[in-house]
PDB file of C-alpha atoms and ligand atoms in Angstrom:
ATOM      1  CA  MET A   1    -153.726 -50.188  12.354  1.00  0.00           C
ATOM      2  CA  VAL A   2    -157.069 -51.269  13.739  1.00  0.00           C
ATOM      3  CA  LEU A   3    -157.947 -53.235  10.621  1.00  0.00           C
ATOM      4  CA  ARG A   4    -154.606 -54.960  10.591  1.00  0.00           C
ATOM      5  CA  ALA A   5    -155.083 -56.032  14.216  1.00  0.00           C
ATOM      6  CA  VAL A   6    -158.586 -57.346  13.695  1.00  0.00           C
ATOM      7  CA  SER A   7    -158.286 -59.069  10.353  1.00  0.00           C
ATOM      8  CA  PRO A   8    -156.207 -62.087  11.500  1.00  0.00           C
ATOM      9  CA  ILE A   9    -158.879 -62.853  14.107  1.00  0.00           C
ATOM     10  CA  ILE A  10    -161.618 -62.727  11.484  1.00  0.00           C
ATOM     11  CA  ALA A  11    -159.545 -64.931   9.209  1.00  0.00           C
ATOM     12  CA  PHE A  12    -158.969 -67.454  12.013  1.00  0.00           C
ATOM     13  CA  ALA A  13    -162.658 -67.532  12.954  1.00  0.00           C
ATOM     14  CA  ALA A  14    -163.615 -68.066   9.325  1.00  0.00           C
ATOM     15  CA  ALA A  15    -161.110 -70.891   8.945  1.00  0.00           C
ATOM     16  CA  ALA A  16    -162.374 -72.617  12.107  1.00  0.00           C
ATOM     17  CA  ALA A  17    -165.981 -72.355  10.903  1.00  0.00           C
ATOM     18  CA  ILE A  18    -165.148 -73.833   7.516  1.00  0.00           C
ATOM     19  CA  SER A  19    -162.944 -76.685   8.724  1.00  0.00           C
ATOM     20  CA  GLY A  20    -164.965 -77.401  11.859  1.00  0.00           C
ATOM     21  CA  CYS A  21    -163.549 -78.644  15.097  1.00  0.00           C
ATOM     22  CA  ASP A  22    -164.443 -81.944  16.667  1.00  0.00           C
ATOM     23  CA  THR A  23    -166.431 -82.068  19.852  1.00  0.00           C
ATOM     24  CA  VAL A  24    -166.702 -84.477  22.752  1.00  0.00           C
ATOM     25  CA  ARG A  25    -170.080 -84.087  24.388  1.00  0.00           C
ATOM     26  CA  VAL A  26    -169.594 -85.145  28.001  1.00  0.00           C
ATOM     27  CA  SER A  27    -172.798 -86.013  29.799  1.00  0.00           C
ATOM     28  CA  ASN A  28    -173.467 -86.644  33.494  1.00  0.00           C
ATOM     29  CA  ALA A  29    -170.922 -83.904  34.215  1.00  0.00           C
ATOM     30  CA  PHE A  30    -170.841 -82.306  37.651  1.00  0.00           C
ATOM     31  CA  SER A  31    -168.855 -79.147  38.310  1.00  0.00           C
ATOM     32  CA  ASN A  32    -165.911 -79.948  36.053  1.00  0.00           C
ATOM     33  CA  SER A  33    -164.731 -82.519  33.552  1.00  0.00           C
ATOM     34  CA  GLY A  34    -161.490 -83.292  31.802  1.00  0.00           C
ATOM     35  CA  LEU A  35    -160.442 -85.281  28.774  1.00  0.00           C
ATOM     36  CA  LEU A  36    -157.413 -87.090  27.446  1.00  0.00           C
ATOM     37  CA  VAL A  37    -158.034 -87.432  23.724  1.00  0.00           C
ATOM     38  CA  ASP A  38    -156.315 -89.678  21.167  1.00  0.00           C
ATOM     39  CA  GLY A  39    -156.560 -89.351  17.417  1.00  0.00           C
ATOM     40  CA  GLY A  40    -154.647 -88.308  14.325  1.00  0.00           C
ATOM     41  CA  LEU A  41    -153.830 -85.160  12.402  1.00  0.00           C
ATOM     42  CA  ASN A  42    -154.068 -84.320   8.705  1.00  0.00           C
ATOM     43  CA  ASN A  43    -150.316 -84.675   8.303  1.00  0.00           C
ATOM     44  CA  GLY A  44    -150.489 -88.263   9.536  1.00  0.00           C
ATOM     45  CA  SER A  45    -149.019 -87.656  12.979  1.00  0.00           C
ATOM     46  CA  VAL A  46    -150.620 -89.087  16.083  1.00  0.00           C
ATOM     47  CA  VAL A  47    -152.195 -87.156  18.948  1.00  0.00           C
ATOM     48  CA  ASN A  48    -151.779 -88.933  22.280  1.00  0.00           C
ATOM     49  CA  ASP A  49    -153.653 -87.721  25.356  1.00  0.00           C
ATOM     50  CA  ARG A  50    -154.516 -84.199  24.244  1.00  0.00           C
ATOM     51  CA  ARG A  51    -155.635 -82.383  27.401  1.00  0.00           C
ATOM     52  CA  ARG A  52    -158.948 -80.562  27.709  1.00  0.00           C
ATOM     53  CA  THR A  53    -160.880 -79.400  30.772  1.00  0.00           C
ATOM     54  CA  ARG A  54    -164.216 -77.648  31.071  1.00  0.00           C
ATOM     55  CA  ASP A  55    -166.455 -76.503  33.920  1.00  0.00           C
ATOM     56  CA  GLY A  56    -170.172 -77.192  33.854  1.00  0.00           C
ATOM     57  CA  ASP A  57    -172.979 -79.541  34.832  1.00  0.00           C
ATOM     58  CA  GLY A  58    -175.110 -81.920  32.815  1.00  0.00           C
ATOM     59  CA  VAL A  59    -174.057 -82.050  29.170  1.00  0.00           C
ATOM     60  CA  VAL A  60    -170.839 -80.180  28.416  1.00  0.00           C
ATOM     61  CA  SER A  61    -169.448 -79.795  24.901  1.00  0.00           C
ATOM     62  CA  VAL A  62    -165.667 -79.774  24.702  1.00  0.00           C
ATOM     63  CA  ASN A  63    -163.831 -78.608  21.588  1.00  0.00           C
ATOM     64  CA  VAL A  64    -161.003 -81.091  21.055  1.00  0.00           C
ATOM     65  CA  GLY A  65    -159.549 -79.579  17.881  1.00  0.00           C
ATOM     66  CA  ARG A  66    -159.489 -81.044  14.410  1.00  0.00           C
ATOM     67  CA  LEU A  67    -158.856 -84.758  14.559  1.00  0.00           C
ATOM     68  CA  ARG A  68    -159.025 -87.551  12.070  1.00  0.00           C
ATOM     69  CA  SER A  69    -158.480 -91.250  12.356  1.00  0.00           C
ATOM     70  CA  ALA A  70    -155.055 -92.327  13.613  1.00  0.00           C
ATOM     71  CA  SER A  71    -153.608 -95.611  12.421  1.00  0.00           C
ATOM     72  CA  ALA A  72    -152.303 -98.186  14.879  1.00  0.00           C
ATOM     73  CA  PRO A  73    -150.518 -98.077  17.231  1.00  0.00           C
ATOM     74  CA  GLY A  74    -152.204 -94.688  17.562  1.00  0.00           C
ATOM     75  CA  ARG A  75    -155.674 -94.801  19.053  1.00  0.00           C
ATOM     76  CA  ASN A  76    -158.964 -93.063  18.501  1.00  0.00           C
ATOM     77  CA  GLU A  77    -160.603 -92.563  21.829  1.00  0.00           C
ATOM     78  CA  ALA A  78    -161.349 -90.179  24.656  1.00  0.00           C
ATOM     79  CA  VAL A  79    -160.940 -90.795  28.364  1.00  0.00           C
ATOM     80  CA  ALA A  80    -163.000 -88.566  30.609  1.00  0.00           C
ATOM     81  CA  PHE A  81    -162.572 -87.694  34.275  1.00  0.00           C
ATOM     82  CA  GLY A  82    -164.878 -85.622  36.409  1.00  0.00           C
ATOM     83  CA  MET A  83    -165.820 -84.402  39.840  1.00  0.00           C
ATOM     84  CA  ASN A  84    -167.647 -87.147  41.735  1.00  0.00           C
ATOM     85  CA  ARG A  85    -167.743 -89.254  38.563  1.00  0.00           C
ATOM     86  CA  ALA A  86    -165.958 -92.443  37.534  1.00  0.00           C
ATOM     87  CA  ALA A  87    -163.426 -92.187  34.719  1.00  0.00           C
ATOM     88  CA  THR A  88    -164.812 -93.440  31.407  1.00  0.00           C
ATOM     89  CA  ARG A  89    -163.336 -94.357  28.025  1.00  0.00           C
ATOM     90  CA  ALA A  90    -165.091 -94.118  24.694  1.00  0.00           C
ATOM     91  CA  ALA A  91    -164.002 -95.013  21.169  1.00  0.00           C
ATOM     92  CA  ALA A  92    -164.001 -92.012  18.860  1.00  0.00           C
ATOM     93  CA  GLY A  93    -164.494 -92.463  15.135  1.00  0.00           C
ATOM     94  CA  TRP A  94    -162.701 -89.333  13.983  1.00  0.00           C
ATOM     95  CA  SER A  95    -163.334 -88.500  10.333  1.00  0.00           C
ATOM     96  CA  SER A  96    -161.990 -85.726   8.130  1.00  0.00           C
ATOM     97  CA  GLY A  97    -165.214 -83.838   8.825  1.00  0.00           C
ATOM     98  CA  ARG A  98    -166.681 -82.359  11.935  1.00  0.00           C
ATOM     99  CA  ASP A  99    -167.344 -85.103  14.479  1.00  0.00           C
ATOM    100  CA  THR A 100    -169.257 -85.205  17.719  1.00  0.00           C
ATOM    101  CA  VAL A 101    -168.526 -87.987  20.182  1.00  0.00           C
ATOM    102  CA  ASP A 102    -170.888 -88.627  23.072  1.00  0.00           C
ATOM    103  CA  LEU A 103    -169.306 -89.780  26.300  1.00  0.00           C
ATOM    104  CA  ARG A 104    -171.196 -90.332  29.513  1.00  0.00           C
ATOM    105  CA  LEU A 105    -169.169 -90.035  32.713  1.00  0.00           C
ATOM    106  CA  GLY A 106    -169.649 -92.921  35.111  1.00  0.00           C
ATOM    107  CA  ASP A 107    -171.666 -92.557  38.257  1.00  0.00           C
ATOM    108  CA  PRO A 108    -169.590 -92.594  41.452  1.00  0.00           C
ATOM    109  CA  ILE A 109    -168.397 -96.078  42.375  1.00  0.00           C
ATOM    110  CA  PRO A 110    -169.366 -97.051  45.925  1.00  0.00           C
ATOM    111  CA  ILE A 111    -166.562 -98.685  47.872  1.00  0.00           C
ATOM    112  CA  GLY A 112    -167.153-100.356  51.229  1.00  0.00           C
ATOM    113  CA  VAL A 113    -164.438-101.535  53.590  1.00  0.00           C
ATOM    114  CA  THR A 114    -164.469-103.593  56.765  1.00  0.00           C
ATOM    115  CA  ILE A 115    -162.411-102.294  59.661  1.00  0.00           C
ATOM    116  CA  TRP A 116    -161.416-104.677  62.402  1.00  0.00           C
ATOM    117  CA  ILE A 117    -160.404-102.828  65.573  1.00  0.00           C
ATOM    118  CA  VAL A 118    -157.968-105.324  67.032  1.00  0.00           C
ATOM    119  CA  GLN A 119    -156.197-103.173  69.617  1.00  0.00           C
ATOM    120  CA  GLY A 120    -158.247-101.062  72.020  1.00  0.00           C
ATOM    121  CA  PRO A 121    -159.477 -99.007  73.572  1.00  0.00           C
ATOM    122  CA  PHE A 122    -162.199 -99.713  71.043  1.00  0.00           C
ATOM    123  CA  ASP A 123    -163.994 -96.360  71.178  1.00  0.00           C
ATOM    124  CA  ALA A 124    -160.805 -94.353  70.638  1.00  0.00           C
ATOM    125  CA  GLN A 125    -159.588 -96.523  67.789  1.00  0.00           C
ATOM    126  CA  ARG A 126    -162.998 -96.620  66.155  1.00  0.00           C
ATOM    127  CA  SER A 127    -163.044 -92.829  66.238  1.00  0.00           C
ATOM    128  CA  HIS A 128    -159.547 -92.741  64.727  1.00  0.00           C
ATOM    129  CA  ALA A 129    -160.570 -95.179  62.002  1.00  0.00           C
ATOM    130  CA  PHE A 130    -163.774 -93.279  61.268  1.00  0.00           C
ATOM    131  CA  THR A 131    -161.909 -89.980  60.887  1.00  0.00           C
ATOM    132  CA  THR A 132    -159.472 -91.747  58.583  1.00  0.00           C
ATOM    133  CA  CYS A 133    -162.408 -92.927  56.468  1.00  0.00           C
ATOM    134  CA  LEU A 134    -163.679 -89.337  56.221  1.00  0.00           C
ATOM    135  CA  GLN A 135    -160.240 -88.161  55.079  1.00  0.00           C
ATOM    136  CA  THR A 136    -160.190 -90.872  52.413  1.00  0.00           C
ATOM    137  CA  LEU A 137    -163.687 -89.907  51.270  1.00  0.00           C
ATOM    138  CA  GLY A 138    -162.657 -86.253  51.005  1.00  0.00           C
ATOM    139  CA  ILE A 139    -159.462 -86.872  49.042  1.00  0.00           C
ATOM    140  CA  TRP A 140    -161.290 -89.183  46.646  1.00  0.00           C
ATOM    141  CA  PHE A 141    -163.950 -86.528  46.092  1.00  0.00           C
ATOM    142  CA  TRP A 142    -161.730 -83.482  45.616  1.00  0.00           C
ATOM    143  CA  GLU A 143    -159.291 -85.391  43.436  1.00  0.00           C
ATOM    144  CA  ARG A 144    -162.071 -86.541  41.071  1.00  0.00           C
ATOM    145  CA  THR A 145    -161.413 -90.239  41.514  1.00  0.00           C
ATOM    146  CA  GLY A 146    -165.088 -91.128  41.261  1.00  0.00           C
ATOM    147  CA  PHE A 147    -164.801 -93.430  44.281  1.00  0.00           C
ATOM    148  CA  LEU A 148    -167.278 -92.993  47.099  1.00  0.00           C
ATOM    149  CA  LEU A 149    -166.254 -94.541  50.416  1.00  0.00           C
ATOM    150  CA  ASN A 150    -169.829 -95.163  51.437  1.00  0.00           C
ATOM    151  CA  ASN A 151    -169.328 -97.777  54.109  1.00  0.00           C
ATOM    152  CA  CYS A 152    -166.677 -98.240  56.796  1.00  0.00           C
ATOM    153  CA  ASP A 153    -168.049-101.213  58.664  1.00  0.00           C
ATOM    154  CA  MET A 154    -166.477-101.315  62.149  1.00  0.00           C
ATOM    155  CA  ARG A 155    -165.935-104.606  63.943  1.00  0.00           C
ATOM    156  CA  ASP A 156    -164.832-104.950  67.552  1.00  0.00           C
ATOM    157  CA  ALA A 157    -162.124-107.619  67.597  1.00  0.00           C
ATOM    158  CA  THR A 158    -160.477-106.406  70.784  1.00  0.00           C
ATOM    159  CA  ARG A 159    -161.737-109.382  72.780  1.00  0.00           C
ATOM    160  CA  ASP A 160    -160.999-111.982  70.113  1.00  0.00           C
ATOM    161  CA  PRO A 161    -159.224-114.837  71.968  1.00  0.00           C
ATOM    162  CA  ASP A 162    -157.250-115.747  68.824  1.00  0.00           C
ATOM    163  CA  ILE A 163    -155.219-112.548  68.826  1.00  0.00           C
ATOM    164  CA  THR A 164    -151.513-113.246  69.139  1.00  0.00           C
ATOM    165  CA  ASN A 165    -148.473-111.084  69.743  1.00  0.00           C
ATOM    166  CA  ALA A 166    -147.524-111.763  66.131  1.00  0.00           C
ATOM    167  CA  ILE A 167    -150.756-110.024  65.106  1.00  0.00           C
ATOM    168  CA  LEU A 168    -150.296-107.062  67.461  1.00  0.00           C
ATOM    169  CA  ASN A 169    -146.681-106.534  66.362  1.00  0.00           C
ATOM    170  CA  SER A 170    -146.830-107.606  62.743  1.00  0.00           C
ATOM    171  CA  VAL A 171    -143.585-107.542  60.733  1.00  0.00           C
ATOM    172  CA  GLY A 172    -142.365-108.998  57.447  1.00  0.00           C
ATOM    173  CA  GLY A 173    -143.246-106.388  54.825  1.00  0.00           C
ATOM    174  CA  ASP A 174    -145.149-107.863  51.891  1.00  0.00           C
ATOM    175  CA  ASN A 175    -144.608-111.342  53.346  1.00  0.00           C
ATOM    176  CA  ARG A 176    -146.028-110.603  56.757  1.00  0.00           C
ATOM    177  CA  ASN A 177    -148.418-112.932  58.585  1.00  0.00           C
ATOM    178  CA  TRP A 178    -151.388-111.909  56.407  1.00  0.00           C
ATOM    179  CA  ASN A 179    -153.196-115.188  56.971  1.00  0.00           C
ATOM    180  CA  ASP A 180    -153.163-114.700  60.752  1.00  0.00           C
ATOM    181  CA  PHE A 181    -155.352-111.652  60.193  1.00  0.00           C
ATOM    182  CA  SER A 182    -157.817-113.113  57.751  1.00  0.00           C
ATOM    183  CA  THR A 183    -158.175-116.544  59.346  1.00  0.00           C
ATOM    184  CA  LEU A 184    -157.788-115.768  63.068  1.00  0.00           C
ATOM    185  CA  ILE A 185    -159.620-112.438  63.157  1.00  0.00           C
ATOM    186  CA  GLY A 186    -161.982-112.472  60.194  1.00  0.00           C
ATOM    187  CA  PHE A 187    -162.351-111.495  56.563  1.00  0.00           C
ATOM    188  CA  ASP A 188    -165.280-110.112  54.584  1.00  0.00           C
ATOM    189  CA  ALA A 189    -164.988-111.471  51.064  1.00  0.00           C
ATOM    190  CA  GLY A 190    -165.233-109.034  48.182  1.00  0.00           C
ATOM    191  CA  ARG A 191    -164.100-106.091  50.277  1.00  0.00           C
ATOM    192  CA  ILE A 192    -160.879-104.597  51.558  1.00  0.00           C
ATOM    193  CA  ASN A 193    -160.405-105.630  55.188  1.00  0.00           C
ATOM    194  CA  ILE A 194    -158.450-103.242  57.379  1.00  0.00           C
ATOM    195  CA  TYR A 195    -156.929-104.496  60.612  1.00  0.00           C
ATOM    196  CA  TRP A 196    -156.134-101.772  63.143  1.00  0.00           C
ATOM    197  CA  ILE A 197    -153.371-103.138  65.329  1.00  0.00           C
ATOM    198  CA  ASN A 198    -150.640-101.900  67.613  1.00  0.00           C
ATOM    199  CA  THR A 199    -147.482-101.718  65.540  1.00  0.00           C
ATOM    200  CA  VAL A 200    -146.628-102.458  61.909  1.00  0.00           C
ATOM    201  CA  GLU A 201    -142.936-103.060  61.223  1.00  0.00           C
ATOM    202  CA  GLY A 202    -142.290-101.903  64.789  1.00  0.00           C
ATOM    203  CA  ALA A 203    -143.915 -98.483  64.371  1.00  0.00           C
ATOM    204  CA  THR A 204    -147.367 -97.300  65.464  1.00  0.00           C
ATOM    205  CA  THR A 205    -147.491 -94.872  62.498  1.00  0.00           C
ATOM    206  CA  THR A 206    -146.969 -97.437  59.726  1.00  0.00           C
ATOM    207  CA  GLY A 207    -149.472 -99.243  57.503  1.00  0.00           C
ATOM    208  CA  TRP A 208    -149.145-101.935  54.834  1.00  0.00           C
ATOM    209  CA  SER A 209    -151.228-103.357  51.992  1.00  0.00           C
ATOM    210  CA  ASP A 210    -151.127-106.793  50.376  1.00  0.00           C
ATOM    211  CA  PHE A 211    -152.198-105.153  47.064  1.00  0.00           C
ATOM    212  CA  GLY A 212    -155.499-106.965  47.481  1.00  0.00           C
ATOM    213  CA  GLY A 213    -158.075-107.358  50.201  1.00  0.00           C
ATOM    214  CA  ARG A 214    -155.973-106.832  53.325  1.00  0.00           C
ATOM    215  CA  ILE A 215    -154.437-103.770  54.977  1.00  0.00           C
ATOM    216  CA  VAL A 216    -152.808-103.466  58.394  1.00  0.00           C
ATOM    217  CA  MET A 217    -152.707-100.099  60.138  1.00  0.00           C
ATOM    218  CA  GLY A 218    -150.743 -99.075  63.233  1.00  0.00           C
ATOM    219  CA  ARG A 219    -152.328 -97.438  66.253  1.00  0.00           C
ATOM    220  CA  ASN A 220    -151.156 -93.858  65.521  1.00  0.00           C
ATOM    221  CA  THR A 221    -151.282 -93.764  61.731  1.00  0.00           C
ATOM    222  CA  GLY A 222    -151.875 -90.418  60.023  1.00  0.00           C
ATOM    223  CA  LEU A 223    -155.362 -89.703  58.744  1.00  0.00           C
ATOM    224  CA  GLU A 224    -154.125 -89.648  55.133  1.00  0.00           C
ATOM    225  CA  LEU A 225    -152.451 -93.060  55.250  1.00  0.00           C
ATOM    226  CA  LEU A 226    -155.509 -95.159  54.454  1.00  0.00           C
ATOM    227  CA  VAL A 227    -155.993 -93.516  51.048  1.00  0.00           C
ATOM    228  CA  HIS A 228    -152.371 -94.499  50.330  1.00  0.00           C
ATOM    229  CA  GLU A 229    -152.815 -98.135  51.372  1.00  0.00           C
ATOM    230  CA  ILE A 230    -156.061 -98.469  49.437  1.00  0.00           C
ATOM    231  CA  GLY A 231    -154.144 -96.934  46.515  1.00  0.00           C
ATOM    232  CA  HIS A 232    -151.861 -99.992  46.639  1.00  0.00           C
ATOM    233  CA  GLY A 233    -154.950-102.209  46.629  1.00  0.00           C
ATOM    234  CA  PHE A 234    -156.049-100.240  43.568  1.00  0.00           C
ATOM    235  CA  SER A 235    -152.734-101.237  41.887  1.00  0.00           C
ATOM    236  CA  LEU A 236    -150.663 -98.102  42.483  1.00  0.00           C
ATOM    237  CA  PHE A 237    -146.962 -98.062  43.343  1.00  0.00           C
ATOM    238  CA  HIS A 238    -144.780 -95.461  45.060  1.00  0.00           C
ATOM    239  CA  PRO A 239    -143.723 -92.870  42.456  1.00  0.00           C
ATOM    240  CA  VAL A 240    -140.660 -91.829  44.464  1.00  0.00           C
ATOM    241  CA  SER A 241    -138.543 -93.364  47.191  1.00  0.00           C
ATOM    242  CA  CYS A 242    -138.862 -92.415  50.829  1.00  0.00           C
ATOM    243  CA  GLY A 243    -138.125 -88.711  51.347  1.00  0.00           C
ATOM    244  CA  GLY A 244    -137.523 -88.254  47.646  1.00  0.00           C
ATOM    245  CA  ALA A 245    -138.891 -85.600  45.336  1.00  0.00           C
ATOM    246  CA  THR A 246    -138.544 -85.213  41.581  1.00  0.00           C
ATOM    247  CA  ALA A 247    -139.641 -82.751  38.912  1.00  0.00           C
ATOM    248  CA  THR A 248    -143.102 -84.348  38.932  1.00  0.00           C
ATOM    249  CA  TRP A 249    -143.595 -85.812  42.415  1.00  0.00           C
ATOM    250  CA  ASP A 250    -143.324 -84.822  46.040  1.00  0.00           C
ATOM    251  CA  ASP A 251    -144.814 -85.780  49.396  1.00  0.00           C
ATOM    252  CA  THR A 252    -148.214 -84.301  48.561  1.00  0.00           C
ATOM    253  CA  ASN A 253    -149.154 -87.192  46.293  1.00  0.00           C
ATOM    254  CA  ILE A 254    -151.226 -89.939  47.907  1.00  0.00           C
ATOM    255  CA  MET A 255    -148.680 -92.592  46.906  1.00  0.00           C
ATOM    256  CA  ALA A 256    -145.636 -90.857  48.434  1.00  0.00           C
ATOM    257  CA  PRO A 257    -144.192 -93.545  50.702  1.00  0.00           C
ATOM    258  CA  CYS A 258    -143.140 -91.448  53.700  1.00  0.00           C
ATOM    259  CA  SER A 259    -145.411 -88.472  54.140  1.00  0.00           C
ATOM    260  CA  SER A 260    -148.026 -86.905  56.369  1.00  0.00           C
ATOM    261  CA  THR A 261    -149.273 -84.475  53.707  1.00  0.00           C
ATOM    262  CA  ARG A 262    -150.801 -86.788  51.111  1.00  0.00           C
ATOM    263  CA  GLU A 263    -153.707 -85.257  49.210  1.00  0.00           C
ATOM    264  CA  PHE A 264    -153.280 -85.286  45.408  1.00  0.00           C
ATOM    265  CA  VAL A 265    -154.059 -87.955  42.821  1.00  0.00           C
ATOM    266  CA  THR A 266    -152.852 -87.578  39.223  1.00  0.00           C
ATOM    267  CA  GLU A 267    -155.112 -88.549  36.336  1.00  0.00           C
ATOM    268  CA  GLY A 268    -152.448 -91.123  35.365  1.00  0.00           C
ATOM    269  CA  GLN A 269    -152.977 -92.734  38.772  1.00  0.00           C
ATOM    270  CA  ASN A 270    -156.737 -92.349  38.563  1.00  0.00           C
ATOM    271  CA  PHE A 271    -156.723 -94.083  35.170  1.00  0.00           C
ATOM    272  CA  ARG A 272    -154.766 -97.011  36.591  1.00  0.00           C
ATOM    273  CA  MET A 273    -157.013 -97.418  39.652  1.00  0.00           C
ATOM    274  CA  HIS A 274    -160.041 -97.666  37.371  1.00  0.00           C
ATOM    275  CA  PHE A 275    -158.708 -99.621  34.411  1.00  0.00           C
ATOM    276  CA  ASN A 276    -155.884-101.903  35.589  1.00  0.00           C
ATOM    277  CA  PRO A 277    -157.352-105.420  35.634  1.00  0.00           C
ATOM    278  CA  ASP A 278    -155.668-106.274  38.948  1.00  0.00           C
ATOM    279  CA  SER A 279    -156.880-103.136  40.697  1.00  0.00           C
ATOM    280  CA  SER A 280    -159.226-104.167  43.499  1.00  0.00           C
ATOM    281  CA  VAL A 281    -161.822-101.933  41.832  1.00  0.00           C
ATOM    282  CA  ASN A 282    -162.047-104.659  39.190  1.00  0.00           C
ATOM    283  CA  ALA A 283    -160.464-107.760  40.741  1.00  0.00           C
ATOM    284  CA  LEU A 284    -162.143-107.537  44.155  1.00  0.00           C
ATOM    285  CA  TYR A 285    -165.160-105.237  43.929  1.00  0.00           C
ATOM    286  CA  GLY A 286    -166.057-106.042  40.307  1.00  0.00           C
ATOM    287  CA  ALA A 287    -167.204-102.441  40.152  1.00  0.00           C
ATOM    288  CA  ARG A 288    -166.934-102.003  36.394  1.00  0.00           C
ATOM    289  CA  PRO A 289    -168.541-105.149  34.993  1.00  0.00           C
ATOM    290  CA  GLY A 290    -168.078-105.524  31.268  1.00  0.00           C
ATOM    291  CA  ALA A 291    -165.982-102.381  30.993  1.00  0.00           C
ATOM    292  CA  PRO A 292    -162.679-102.752  29.135  1.00  0.00           C
ATOM    293  CA  THR A 293    -159.528-102.874  31.230  1.00  0.00           C
ATOM    294  CA  GLU A 294    -156.026-101.798  30.281  1.00  0.00           C
ATOM    295  CA  ASP A 295    -152.975-103.147  32.038  1.00  0.00           C
ATOM    296  CA  CYS A 296    -150.890-100.048  32.749  1.00  0.00           C
ATOM    297  CA  ARG A 297    -149.477-101.351  36.018  1.00  0.00           C
ATOM    298  CA  ASN A 298    -145.788-101.343  35.066  1.00  0.00           C
ATOM    299  CA  VAL A 299    -146.200 -99.158  32.017  1.00  0.00           C
ATOM    300  CA  GLY A 300    -145.087 -95.590  31.404  1.00  0.00           C
ATOM    301  CA  GLU A 301    -146.662 -93.450  28.713  1.00  0.00           C
ATOM    302  CA  THR A 302    -147.989 -95.385  25.704  1.00  0.00           C
ATOM    303  CA  ALA A 303    -150.841 -94.983  23.258  1.00  0.00           C
ATOM    304  CA  ALA A 304    -153.038 -96.928  25.682  1.00  0.00           C
ATOM    305  CA  CYS A 305    -151.679 -95.727  29.034  1.00  0.00           C
ATOM    306  CA  PRO A 306    -151.351 -92.103  30.086  1.00  0.00           C
ATOM    307  CA  ALA A 307    -148.127 -91.351  31.936  1.00  0.00           C
ATOM    308  CA  VAL A 308    -148.530 -91.920  35.675  1.00  0.00           C
ATOM    309  CA  GLU A 309    -147.654 -88.266  36.242  1.00  0.00           C
ATOM    310  CA  ARG A 310    -150.266 -86.883  33.807  1.00  0.00           C
ATOM    311  CA  ARG A 311    -152.461 -84.239  35.432  1.00  0.00           C
ATOM    312  CA  LEU A 312    -155.560 -82.619  33.963  1.00  0.00           C
ATOM    313  CA  TRP A 313    -155.724 -80.185  36.863  1.00  0.00           C
ATOM    314  CA  ASP A 314    -153.024 -78.655  39.038  1.00  0.00           C
ATOM    315  CA  ASP A 315    -151.875 -80.659  42.053  1.00  0.00           C
ATOM    316  CA  GLY A 316    -150.494 -77.979  44.366  1.00  0.00           C
ATOM    317  CA  ALA A 317    -147.087 -77.023  43.005  1.00  0.00           C
ATOM    318  CA  PHE A 318    -147.424 -79.362  40.024  1.00  0.00           C
ATOM    319  CA  LEU A 319    -149.299 -77.797  37.154  1.00  0.00           C
ATOM    320  CA  ALA A 320    -151.563 -79.582  34.711  1.00  0.00           C
ATOM    321  CA  ASN A 321    -149.370 -81.272  32.107  1.00  0.00           C
TER     322      ASN A 321
HETATM  323 ZN1   ZN B   1    -146.919 -97.581  50.240  1.00  0.00          ZN
END
């Protein structure tokens, strides 16, 4: 009985040693890393976004199974995510033998924003804005986005004589009076400018993004709203409608439209923030010069784009998928 139980394990180990598994050697790892791996199988089928995660610092070797070259439209690459590291893609030349692919995770990407306190009292609103920045920094860190909010530059615009009622009570959705903010108050080029005003769409708890360099925030916005609005600037959309939940989304995701409990970022979202060409990470900050982009903005799961709801790690109730 004992021999019969053990022998399949020995046989499996022997087979793995002979055939050899492919390895992605992730360097610059900190705490934990994850991979979405593309390639092909011996039978000609395509592997899209095979999931692997591994804990460890420095150089971490990840067994990704036995892969060989996939023909188009299949791809041969690995995308890596990691704690306090920027997502990185690398081509992988899978052969029929045992391959090792080296992939260096990106250093954290510093992001600075300018915050214009338009509606006072200045000290109270500056404190509110600063705490909101800390919340954004924390969510970005724990959710392995690789973004580092290293600079929330505060400007006192409370005595600006150009401020109008239209600014303090801004309405109009995407077509609001954006230019009033940037021309009458001020605008730091190459950064996201955040205007802290009284009400947005008639509510003190609402914020809005122009999907680029401008965000308006109401006086009493939740501390987790800024990470949502910057998410729009980084090319993300709402995955569900207001108050909605589905099999893969609920109010705990940063892009939930009506929530006070935003905290999680999927790797599908993280991929888009880093690699969509119109994400402010690329279009405004130019933070990944020379790095290839991939337009996954209105795209579901393809060979190039992971599904928006792909997760390498659990997000609360939603398990890695
Ligand atoms: Zn939104």
